[in-house]
PDB file of N, CA and C in Angstrom:
ATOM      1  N   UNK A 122       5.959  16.018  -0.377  1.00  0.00           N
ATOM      2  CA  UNK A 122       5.943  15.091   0.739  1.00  0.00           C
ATOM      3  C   UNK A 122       5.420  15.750   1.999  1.00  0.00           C
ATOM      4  N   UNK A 123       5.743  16.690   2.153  1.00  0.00           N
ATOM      5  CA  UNK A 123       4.982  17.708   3.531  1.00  0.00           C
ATOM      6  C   UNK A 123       3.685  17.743   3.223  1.00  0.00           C
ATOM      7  N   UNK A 124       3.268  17.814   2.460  1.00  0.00           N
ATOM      8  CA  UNK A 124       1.381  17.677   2.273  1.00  0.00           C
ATOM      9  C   UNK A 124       1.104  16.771   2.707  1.00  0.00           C
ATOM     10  N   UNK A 125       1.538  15.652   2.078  1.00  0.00           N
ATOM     11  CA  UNK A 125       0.936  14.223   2.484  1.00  0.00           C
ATOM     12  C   UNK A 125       1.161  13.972   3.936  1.00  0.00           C
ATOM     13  N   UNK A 126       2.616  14.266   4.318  1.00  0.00           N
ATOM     14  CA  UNK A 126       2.819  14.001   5.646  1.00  0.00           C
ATOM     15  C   UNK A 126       1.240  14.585   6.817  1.00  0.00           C
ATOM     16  N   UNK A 127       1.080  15.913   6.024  1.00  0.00           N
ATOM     17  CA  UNK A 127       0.268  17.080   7.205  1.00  0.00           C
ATOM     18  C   UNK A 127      -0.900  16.534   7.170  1.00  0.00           C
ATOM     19  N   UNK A 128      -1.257  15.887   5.868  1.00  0.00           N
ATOM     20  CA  UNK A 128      -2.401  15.341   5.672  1.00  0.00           C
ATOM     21  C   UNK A 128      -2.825  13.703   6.320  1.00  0.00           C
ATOM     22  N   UNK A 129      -2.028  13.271   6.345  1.00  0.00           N
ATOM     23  CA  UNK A 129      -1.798  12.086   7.527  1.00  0.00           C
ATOM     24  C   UNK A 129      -2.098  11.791   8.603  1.00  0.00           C
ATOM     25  N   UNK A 130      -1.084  12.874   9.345  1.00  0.00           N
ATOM     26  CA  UNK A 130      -1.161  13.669  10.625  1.00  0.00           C
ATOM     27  C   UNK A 130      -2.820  13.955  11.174  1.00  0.00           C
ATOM     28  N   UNK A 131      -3.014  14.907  10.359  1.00  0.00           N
ATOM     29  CA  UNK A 131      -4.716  15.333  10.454  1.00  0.00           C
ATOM     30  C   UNK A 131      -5.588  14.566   9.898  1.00  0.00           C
ATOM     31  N   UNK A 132      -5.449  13.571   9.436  1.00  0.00           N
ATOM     32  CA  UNK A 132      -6.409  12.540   8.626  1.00  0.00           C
ATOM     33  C   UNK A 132      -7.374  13.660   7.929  1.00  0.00           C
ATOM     34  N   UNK A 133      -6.806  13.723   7.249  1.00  0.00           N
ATOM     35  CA  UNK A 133      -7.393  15.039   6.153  1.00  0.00           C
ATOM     36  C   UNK A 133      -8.714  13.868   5.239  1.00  0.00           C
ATOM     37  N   UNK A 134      -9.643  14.423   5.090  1.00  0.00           N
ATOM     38  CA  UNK A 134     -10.302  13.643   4.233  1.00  0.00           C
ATOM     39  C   UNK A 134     -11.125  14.000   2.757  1.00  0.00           C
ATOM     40  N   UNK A 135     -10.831  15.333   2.925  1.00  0.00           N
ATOM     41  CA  UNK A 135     -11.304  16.262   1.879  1.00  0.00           C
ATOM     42  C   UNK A 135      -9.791  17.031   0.769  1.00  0.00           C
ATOM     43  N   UNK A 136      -8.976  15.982   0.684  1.00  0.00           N
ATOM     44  CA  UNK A 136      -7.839  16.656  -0.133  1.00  0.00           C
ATOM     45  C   UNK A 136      -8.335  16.179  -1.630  1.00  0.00           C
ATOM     46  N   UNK A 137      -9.386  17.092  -2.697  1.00  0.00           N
ATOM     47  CA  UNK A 137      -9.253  16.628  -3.928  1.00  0.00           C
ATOM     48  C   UNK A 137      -8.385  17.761  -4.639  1.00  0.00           C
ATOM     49  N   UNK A 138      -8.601  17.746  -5.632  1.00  0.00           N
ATOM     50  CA  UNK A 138      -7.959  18.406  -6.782  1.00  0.00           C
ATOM     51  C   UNK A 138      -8.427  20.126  -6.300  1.00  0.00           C
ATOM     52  N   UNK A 139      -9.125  20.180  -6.464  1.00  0.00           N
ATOM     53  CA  UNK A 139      -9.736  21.581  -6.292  1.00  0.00           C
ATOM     54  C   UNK A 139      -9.534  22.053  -5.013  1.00  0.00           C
ATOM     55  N   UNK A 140      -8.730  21.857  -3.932  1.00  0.00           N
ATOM     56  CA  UNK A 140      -8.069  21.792  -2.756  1.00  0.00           C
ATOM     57  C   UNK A 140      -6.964  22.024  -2.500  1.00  0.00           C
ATOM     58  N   UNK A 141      -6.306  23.099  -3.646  1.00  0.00           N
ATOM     59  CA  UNK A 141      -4.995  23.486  -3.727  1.00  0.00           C
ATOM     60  C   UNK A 141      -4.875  25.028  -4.754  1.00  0.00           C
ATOM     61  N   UNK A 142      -3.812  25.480  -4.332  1.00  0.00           N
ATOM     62  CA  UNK A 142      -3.598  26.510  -4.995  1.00  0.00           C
ATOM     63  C   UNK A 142      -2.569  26.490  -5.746  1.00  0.00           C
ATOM     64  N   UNK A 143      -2.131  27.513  -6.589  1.00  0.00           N
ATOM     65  CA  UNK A 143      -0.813  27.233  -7.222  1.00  0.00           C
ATOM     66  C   UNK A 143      -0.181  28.014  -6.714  1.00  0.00           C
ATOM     67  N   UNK A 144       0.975  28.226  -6.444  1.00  0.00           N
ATOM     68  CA  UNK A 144       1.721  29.668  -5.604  1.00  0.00           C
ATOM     69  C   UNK A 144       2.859  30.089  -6.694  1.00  0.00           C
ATOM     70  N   UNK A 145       3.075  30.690  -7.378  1.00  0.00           N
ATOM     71  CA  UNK A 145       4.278  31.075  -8.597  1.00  0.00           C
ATOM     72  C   UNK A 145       4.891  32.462  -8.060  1.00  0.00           C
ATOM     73  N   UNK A 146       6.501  31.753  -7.667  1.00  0.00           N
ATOM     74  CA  UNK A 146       6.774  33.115  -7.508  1.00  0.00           C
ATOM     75  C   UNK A 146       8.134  33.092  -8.951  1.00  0.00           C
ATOM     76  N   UNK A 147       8.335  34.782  -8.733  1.00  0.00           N
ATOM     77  CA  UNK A 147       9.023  35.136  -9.521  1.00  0.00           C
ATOM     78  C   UNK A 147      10.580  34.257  -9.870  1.00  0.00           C
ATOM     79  N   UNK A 148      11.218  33.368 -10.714  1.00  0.00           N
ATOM     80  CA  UNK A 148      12.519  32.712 -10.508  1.00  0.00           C
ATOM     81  C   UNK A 148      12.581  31.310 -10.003  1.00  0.00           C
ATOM     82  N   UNK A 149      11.369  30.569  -9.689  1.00  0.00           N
ATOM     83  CA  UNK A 149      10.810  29.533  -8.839  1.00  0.00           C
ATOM     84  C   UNK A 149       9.936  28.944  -9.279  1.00  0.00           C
ATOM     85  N   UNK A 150      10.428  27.326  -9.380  1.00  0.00           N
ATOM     86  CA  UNK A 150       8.774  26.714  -9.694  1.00  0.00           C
ATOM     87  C   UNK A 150       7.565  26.969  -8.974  1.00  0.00           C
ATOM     88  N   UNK A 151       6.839  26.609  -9.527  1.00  0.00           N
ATOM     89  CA  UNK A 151       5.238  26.659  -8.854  1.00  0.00           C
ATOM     90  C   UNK A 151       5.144  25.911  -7.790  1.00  0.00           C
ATOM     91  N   UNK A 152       4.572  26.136  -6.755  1.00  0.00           N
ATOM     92  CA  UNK A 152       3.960  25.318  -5.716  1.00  0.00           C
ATOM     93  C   UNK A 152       2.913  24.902  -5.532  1.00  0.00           C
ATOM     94  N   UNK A 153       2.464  23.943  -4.830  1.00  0.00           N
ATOM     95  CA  UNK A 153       0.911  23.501  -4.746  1.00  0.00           C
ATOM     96  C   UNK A 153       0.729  23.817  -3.201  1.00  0.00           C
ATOM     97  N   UNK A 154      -0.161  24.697  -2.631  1.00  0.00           N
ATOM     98  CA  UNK A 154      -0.437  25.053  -1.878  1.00  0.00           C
ATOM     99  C   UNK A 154      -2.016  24.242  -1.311  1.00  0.00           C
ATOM    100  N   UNK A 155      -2.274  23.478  -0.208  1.00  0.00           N
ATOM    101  CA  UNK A 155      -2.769  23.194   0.474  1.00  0.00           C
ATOM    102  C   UNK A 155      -4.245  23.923   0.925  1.00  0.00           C
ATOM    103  N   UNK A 156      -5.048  23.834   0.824  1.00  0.00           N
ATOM    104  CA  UNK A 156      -6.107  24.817   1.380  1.00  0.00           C
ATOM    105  C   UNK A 156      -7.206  23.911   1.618  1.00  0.00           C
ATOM    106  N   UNK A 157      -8.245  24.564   2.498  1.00  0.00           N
ATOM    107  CA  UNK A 157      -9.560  24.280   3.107  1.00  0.00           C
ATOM    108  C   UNK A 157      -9.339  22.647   4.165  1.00  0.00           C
ATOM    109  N   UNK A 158      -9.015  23.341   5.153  1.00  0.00           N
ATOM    110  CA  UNK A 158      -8.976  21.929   5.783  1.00  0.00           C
ATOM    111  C   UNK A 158      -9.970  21.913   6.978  1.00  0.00           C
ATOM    112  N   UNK A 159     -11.003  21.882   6.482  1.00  0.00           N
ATOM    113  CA  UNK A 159     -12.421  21.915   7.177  1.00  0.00           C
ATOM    114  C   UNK A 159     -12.724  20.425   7.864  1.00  0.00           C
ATOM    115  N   UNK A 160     -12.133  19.844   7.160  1.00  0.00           N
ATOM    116  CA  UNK A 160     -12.408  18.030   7.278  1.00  0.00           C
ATOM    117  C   UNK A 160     -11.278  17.425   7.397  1.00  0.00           C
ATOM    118  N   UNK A 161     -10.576  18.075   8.433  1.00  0.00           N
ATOM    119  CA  UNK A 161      -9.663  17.070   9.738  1.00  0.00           C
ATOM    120  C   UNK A 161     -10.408  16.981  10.846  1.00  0.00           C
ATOM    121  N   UNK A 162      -8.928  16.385  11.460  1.00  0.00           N
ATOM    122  CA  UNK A 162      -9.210  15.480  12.933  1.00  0.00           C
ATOM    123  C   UNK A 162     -10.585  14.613  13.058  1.00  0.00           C
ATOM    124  N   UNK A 163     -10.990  14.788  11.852  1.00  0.00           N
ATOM    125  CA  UNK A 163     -12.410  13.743  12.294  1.00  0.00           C
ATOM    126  C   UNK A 163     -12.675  12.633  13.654  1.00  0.00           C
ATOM    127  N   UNK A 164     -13.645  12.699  14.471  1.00  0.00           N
ATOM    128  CA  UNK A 164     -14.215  11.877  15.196  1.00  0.00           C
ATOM    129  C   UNK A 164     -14.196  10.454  14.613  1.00  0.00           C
ATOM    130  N   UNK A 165     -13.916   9.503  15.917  1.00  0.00           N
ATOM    131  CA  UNK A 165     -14.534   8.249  14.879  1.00  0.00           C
ATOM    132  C   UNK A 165     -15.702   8.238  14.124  1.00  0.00           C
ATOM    133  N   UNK A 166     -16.750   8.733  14.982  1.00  0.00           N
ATOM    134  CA  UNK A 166     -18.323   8.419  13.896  1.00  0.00           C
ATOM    135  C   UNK A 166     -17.960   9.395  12.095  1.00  0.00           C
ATOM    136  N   UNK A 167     -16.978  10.817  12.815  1.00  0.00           N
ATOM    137  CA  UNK A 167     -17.064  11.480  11.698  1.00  0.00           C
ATOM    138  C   UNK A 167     -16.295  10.459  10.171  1.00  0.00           C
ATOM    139  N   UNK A 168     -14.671   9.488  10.870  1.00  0.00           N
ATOM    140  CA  UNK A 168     -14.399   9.044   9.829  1.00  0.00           C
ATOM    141  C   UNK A 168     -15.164   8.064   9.306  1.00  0.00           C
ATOM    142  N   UNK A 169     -16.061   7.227  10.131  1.00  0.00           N
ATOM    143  CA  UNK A 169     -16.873   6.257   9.872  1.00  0.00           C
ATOM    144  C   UNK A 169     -18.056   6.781   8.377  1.00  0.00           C
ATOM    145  N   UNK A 170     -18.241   8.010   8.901  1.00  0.00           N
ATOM    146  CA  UNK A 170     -19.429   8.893   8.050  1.00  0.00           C
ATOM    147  C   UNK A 170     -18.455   8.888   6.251  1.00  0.00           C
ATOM    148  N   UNK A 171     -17.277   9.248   6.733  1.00  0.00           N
ATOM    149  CA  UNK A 171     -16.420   9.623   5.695  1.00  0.00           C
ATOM    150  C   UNK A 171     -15.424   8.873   4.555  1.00  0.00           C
ATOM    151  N   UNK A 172     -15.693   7.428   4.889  1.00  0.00           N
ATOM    152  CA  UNK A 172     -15.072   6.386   4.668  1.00  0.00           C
ATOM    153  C   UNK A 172     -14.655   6.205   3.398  1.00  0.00           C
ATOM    154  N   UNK A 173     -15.987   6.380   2.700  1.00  0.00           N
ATOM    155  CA  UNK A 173     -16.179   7.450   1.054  1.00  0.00           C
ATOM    156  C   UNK A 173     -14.913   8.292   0.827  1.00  0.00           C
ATOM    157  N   UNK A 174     -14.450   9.071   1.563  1.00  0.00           N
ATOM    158  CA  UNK A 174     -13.601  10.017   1.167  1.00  0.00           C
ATOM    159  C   UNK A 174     -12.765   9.726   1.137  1.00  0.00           C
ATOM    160  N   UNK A 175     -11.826   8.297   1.376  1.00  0.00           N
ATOM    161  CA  UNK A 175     -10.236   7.997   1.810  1.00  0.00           C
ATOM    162  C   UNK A 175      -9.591   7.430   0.747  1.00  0.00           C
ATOM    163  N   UNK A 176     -10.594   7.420  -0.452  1.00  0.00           N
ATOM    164  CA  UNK A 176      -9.987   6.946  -1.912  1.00  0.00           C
ATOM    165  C   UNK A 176     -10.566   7.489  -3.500  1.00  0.00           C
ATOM    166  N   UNK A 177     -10.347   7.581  -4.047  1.00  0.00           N
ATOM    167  CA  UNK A 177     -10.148   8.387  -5.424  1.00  0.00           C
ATOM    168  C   UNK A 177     -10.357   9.265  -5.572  1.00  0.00           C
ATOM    169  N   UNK A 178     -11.351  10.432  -5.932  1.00  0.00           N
ATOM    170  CA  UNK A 178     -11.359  11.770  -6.237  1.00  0.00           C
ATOM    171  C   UNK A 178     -10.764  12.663  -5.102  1.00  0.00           C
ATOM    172  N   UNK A 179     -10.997  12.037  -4.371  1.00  0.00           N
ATOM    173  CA  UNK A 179     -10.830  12.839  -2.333  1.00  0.00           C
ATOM    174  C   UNK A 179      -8.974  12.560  -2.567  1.00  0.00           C
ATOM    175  N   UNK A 180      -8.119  12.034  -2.868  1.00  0.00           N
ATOM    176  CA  UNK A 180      -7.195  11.750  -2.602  1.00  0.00           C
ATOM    177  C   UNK A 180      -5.797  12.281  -3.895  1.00  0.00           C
ATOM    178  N   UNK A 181      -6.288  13.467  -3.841  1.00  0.00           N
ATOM    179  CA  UNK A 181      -5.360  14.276  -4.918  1.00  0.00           C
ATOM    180  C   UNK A 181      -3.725  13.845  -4.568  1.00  0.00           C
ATOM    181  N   UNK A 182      -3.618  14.347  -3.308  1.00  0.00           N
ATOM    182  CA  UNK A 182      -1.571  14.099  -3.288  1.00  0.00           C
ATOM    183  C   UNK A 182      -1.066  12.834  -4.063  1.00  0.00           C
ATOM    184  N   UNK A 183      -2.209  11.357  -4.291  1.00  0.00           N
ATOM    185  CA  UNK A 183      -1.901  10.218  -4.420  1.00  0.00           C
ATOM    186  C   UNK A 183      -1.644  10.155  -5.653  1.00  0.00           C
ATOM    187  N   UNK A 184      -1.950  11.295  -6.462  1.00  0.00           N
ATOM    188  CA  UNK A 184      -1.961  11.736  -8.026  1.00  0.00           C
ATOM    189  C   UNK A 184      -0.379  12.484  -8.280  1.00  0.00           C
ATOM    190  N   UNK A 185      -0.329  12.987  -7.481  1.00  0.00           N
ATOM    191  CA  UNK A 185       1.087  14.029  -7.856  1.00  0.00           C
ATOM    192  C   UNK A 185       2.344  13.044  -8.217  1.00  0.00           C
ATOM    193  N   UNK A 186       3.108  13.883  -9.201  1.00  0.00           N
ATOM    194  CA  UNK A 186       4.068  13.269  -9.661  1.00  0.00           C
ATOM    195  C   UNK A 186       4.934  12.806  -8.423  1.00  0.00           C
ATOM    196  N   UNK A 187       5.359  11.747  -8.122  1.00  0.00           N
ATOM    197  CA  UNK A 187       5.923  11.440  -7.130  1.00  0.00           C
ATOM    198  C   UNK A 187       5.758  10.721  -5.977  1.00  0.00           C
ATOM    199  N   UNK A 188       4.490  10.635  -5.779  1.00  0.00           N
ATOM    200  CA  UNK A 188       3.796  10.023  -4.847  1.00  0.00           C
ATOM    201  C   UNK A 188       4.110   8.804  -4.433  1.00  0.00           C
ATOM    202  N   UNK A 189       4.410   7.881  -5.648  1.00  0.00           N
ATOM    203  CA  UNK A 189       4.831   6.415  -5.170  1.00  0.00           C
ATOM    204  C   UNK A 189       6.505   6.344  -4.622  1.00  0.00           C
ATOM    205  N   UNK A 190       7.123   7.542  -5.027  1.00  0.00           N
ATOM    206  CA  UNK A 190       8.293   7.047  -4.093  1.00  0.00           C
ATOM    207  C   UNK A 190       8.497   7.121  -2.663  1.00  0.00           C
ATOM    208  N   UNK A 191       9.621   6.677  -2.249  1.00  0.00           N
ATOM    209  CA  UNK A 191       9.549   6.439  -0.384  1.00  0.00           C
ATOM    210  C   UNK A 191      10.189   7.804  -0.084  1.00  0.00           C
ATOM    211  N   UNK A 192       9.430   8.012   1.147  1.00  0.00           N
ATOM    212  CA  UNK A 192      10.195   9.437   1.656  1.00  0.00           C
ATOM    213  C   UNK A 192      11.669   9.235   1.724  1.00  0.00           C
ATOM    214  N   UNK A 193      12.249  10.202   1.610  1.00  0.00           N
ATOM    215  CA  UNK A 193      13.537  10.475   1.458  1.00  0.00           C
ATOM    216  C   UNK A 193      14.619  10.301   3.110  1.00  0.00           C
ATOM    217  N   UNK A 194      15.802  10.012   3.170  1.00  0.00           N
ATOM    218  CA  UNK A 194      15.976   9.245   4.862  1.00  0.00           C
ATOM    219  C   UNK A 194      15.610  10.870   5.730  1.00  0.00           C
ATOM    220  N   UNK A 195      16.258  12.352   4.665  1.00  0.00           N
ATOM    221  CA  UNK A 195      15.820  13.526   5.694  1.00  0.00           C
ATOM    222  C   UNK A 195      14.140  13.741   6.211  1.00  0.00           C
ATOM    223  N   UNK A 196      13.578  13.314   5.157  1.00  0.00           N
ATOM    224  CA  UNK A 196      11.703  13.519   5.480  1.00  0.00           C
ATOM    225  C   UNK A 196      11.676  12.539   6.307  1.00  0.00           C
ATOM    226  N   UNK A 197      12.150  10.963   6.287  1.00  0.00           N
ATOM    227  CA  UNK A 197      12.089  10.260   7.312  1.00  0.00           C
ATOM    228  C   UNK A 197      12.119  10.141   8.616  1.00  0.00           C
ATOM    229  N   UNK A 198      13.482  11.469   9.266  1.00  0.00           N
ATOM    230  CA  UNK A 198      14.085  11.652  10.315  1.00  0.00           C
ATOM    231  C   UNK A 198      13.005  12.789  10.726  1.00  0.00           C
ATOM    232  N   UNK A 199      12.743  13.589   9.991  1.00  0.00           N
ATOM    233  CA  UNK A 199      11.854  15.026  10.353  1.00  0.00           C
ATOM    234  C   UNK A 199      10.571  14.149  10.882  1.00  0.00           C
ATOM    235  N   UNK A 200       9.815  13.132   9.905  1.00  0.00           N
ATOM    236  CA  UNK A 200       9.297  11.745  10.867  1.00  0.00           C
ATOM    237  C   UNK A 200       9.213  11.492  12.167  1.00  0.00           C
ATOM    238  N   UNK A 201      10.339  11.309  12.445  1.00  0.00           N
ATOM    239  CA  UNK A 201      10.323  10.402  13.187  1.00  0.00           C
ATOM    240  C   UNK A 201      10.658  11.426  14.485  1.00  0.00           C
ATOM    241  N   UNK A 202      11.085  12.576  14.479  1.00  0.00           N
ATOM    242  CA  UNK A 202      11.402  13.765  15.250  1.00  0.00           C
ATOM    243  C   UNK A 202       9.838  14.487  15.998  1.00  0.00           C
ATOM    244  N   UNK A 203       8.497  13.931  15.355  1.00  0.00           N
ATOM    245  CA  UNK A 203       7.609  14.754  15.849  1.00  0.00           C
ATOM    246  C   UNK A 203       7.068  14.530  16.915  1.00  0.00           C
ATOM    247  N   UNK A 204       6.761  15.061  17.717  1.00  0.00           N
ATOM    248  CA  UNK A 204       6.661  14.640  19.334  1.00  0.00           C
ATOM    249  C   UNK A 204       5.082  14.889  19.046  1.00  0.00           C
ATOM    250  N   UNK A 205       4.235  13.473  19.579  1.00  0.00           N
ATOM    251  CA  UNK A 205       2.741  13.160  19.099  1.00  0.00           C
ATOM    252  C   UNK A 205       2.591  13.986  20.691  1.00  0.00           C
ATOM    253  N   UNK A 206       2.963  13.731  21.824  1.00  0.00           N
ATOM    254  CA  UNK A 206       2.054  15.180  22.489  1.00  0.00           C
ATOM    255  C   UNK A 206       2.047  15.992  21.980  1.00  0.00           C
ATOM    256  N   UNK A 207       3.104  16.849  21.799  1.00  0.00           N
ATOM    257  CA  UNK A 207       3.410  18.131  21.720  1.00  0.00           C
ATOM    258  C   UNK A 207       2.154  18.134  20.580  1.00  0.00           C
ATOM    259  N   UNK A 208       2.138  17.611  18.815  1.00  0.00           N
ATOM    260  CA  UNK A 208       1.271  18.083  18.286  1.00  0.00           C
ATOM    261  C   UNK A 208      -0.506  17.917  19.440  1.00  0.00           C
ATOM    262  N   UNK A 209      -0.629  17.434  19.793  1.00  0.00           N
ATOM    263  CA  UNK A 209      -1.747  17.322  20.893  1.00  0.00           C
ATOM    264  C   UNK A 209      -2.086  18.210  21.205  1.00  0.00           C
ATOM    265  N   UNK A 210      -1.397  18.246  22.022  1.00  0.00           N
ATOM    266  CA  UNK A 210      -1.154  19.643  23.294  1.00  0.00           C
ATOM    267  C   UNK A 210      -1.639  20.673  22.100  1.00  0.00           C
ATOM    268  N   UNK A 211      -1.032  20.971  20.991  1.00  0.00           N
ATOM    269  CA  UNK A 211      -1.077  22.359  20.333  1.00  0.00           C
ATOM    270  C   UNK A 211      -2.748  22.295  19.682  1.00  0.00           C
ATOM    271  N   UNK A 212      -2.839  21.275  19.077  1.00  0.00           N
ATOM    272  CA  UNK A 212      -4.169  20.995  18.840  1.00  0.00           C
ATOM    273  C   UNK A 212      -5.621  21.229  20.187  1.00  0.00           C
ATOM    274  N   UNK A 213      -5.289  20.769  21.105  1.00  0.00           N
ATOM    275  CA  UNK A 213      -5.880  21.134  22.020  1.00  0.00           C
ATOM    276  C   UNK A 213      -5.782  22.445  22.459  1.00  0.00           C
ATOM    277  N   UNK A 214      -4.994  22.805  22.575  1.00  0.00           N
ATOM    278  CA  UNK A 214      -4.555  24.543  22.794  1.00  0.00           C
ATOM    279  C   UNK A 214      -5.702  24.886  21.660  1.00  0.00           C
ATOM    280  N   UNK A 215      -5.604  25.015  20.503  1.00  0.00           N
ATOM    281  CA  UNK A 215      -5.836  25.570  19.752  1.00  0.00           C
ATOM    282  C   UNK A 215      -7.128  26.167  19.653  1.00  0.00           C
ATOM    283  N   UNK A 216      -8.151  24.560  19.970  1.00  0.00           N
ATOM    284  CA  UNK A 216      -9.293  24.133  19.239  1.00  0.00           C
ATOM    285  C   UNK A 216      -9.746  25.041  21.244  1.00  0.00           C
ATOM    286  N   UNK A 217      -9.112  24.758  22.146  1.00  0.00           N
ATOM    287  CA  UNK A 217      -9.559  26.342  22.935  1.00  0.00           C
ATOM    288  C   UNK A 217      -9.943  27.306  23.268  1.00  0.00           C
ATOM    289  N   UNK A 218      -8.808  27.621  22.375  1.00  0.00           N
ATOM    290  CA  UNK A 218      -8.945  29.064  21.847  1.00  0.00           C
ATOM    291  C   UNK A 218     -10.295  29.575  21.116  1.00  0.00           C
ATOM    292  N   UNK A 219     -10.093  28.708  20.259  1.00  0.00           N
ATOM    293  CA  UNK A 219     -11.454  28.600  19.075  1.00  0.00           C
ATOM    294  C   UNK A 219     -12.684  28.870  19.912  1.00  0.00           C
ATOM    295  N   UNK A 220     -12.740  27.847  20.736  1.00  0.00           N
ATOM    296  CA  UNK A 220     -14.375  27.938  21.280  1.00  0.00           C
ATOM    297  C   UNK A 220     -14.300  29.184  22.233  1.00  0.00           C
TER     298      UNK A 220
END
């Protein structure tokens, strides 16, 4: 559920299959680890360009076991807890830095 959530968030548009890692640690199931997120925050023209990407092969999490159920009321509250400046602000900070 944190993938999808992050992927939301960032209007991720490049999440396929081949867009993840497996993470295995010792005593612990496997994880699916998240990678290459080259193709967030898209611009409007960029999602317009990308529109293609917001359904089937592009949309791996929608595949994972689990997907159709409803977030849970704690993922809900963690929800509903995120302060849309603050991610802003950090995003802007960030993309700053960058340049």
């Amino acid at each position: 559920q944190k993938m999808a959530i992050l992927d939301l968030i960032s209007l991720n548009t490049d999440r396929h299959s081949t867009n993840f890692l497996v993470e295995e640690r010792d005593g612990q199931d496997p994880e699916l680890v998240p990678i290459d997120h080259g193709m967030i925050l898209p611009s409007r023209m960029g999602l317009q360009m990308r529109r293609h990407r917001l359904s089937g092969a592009f949309t791996a999490i929608s595949r994972l076991p689990g997907s159709r159920q409803p977030f849970t009321d704690e993922m809900r509250k963690k929800i509903e807890e995120i302060d849309e400046d603050e991610v802003i602000q950090t995003i802007r900070a960030s993309l700053a830095r960058m340049q």
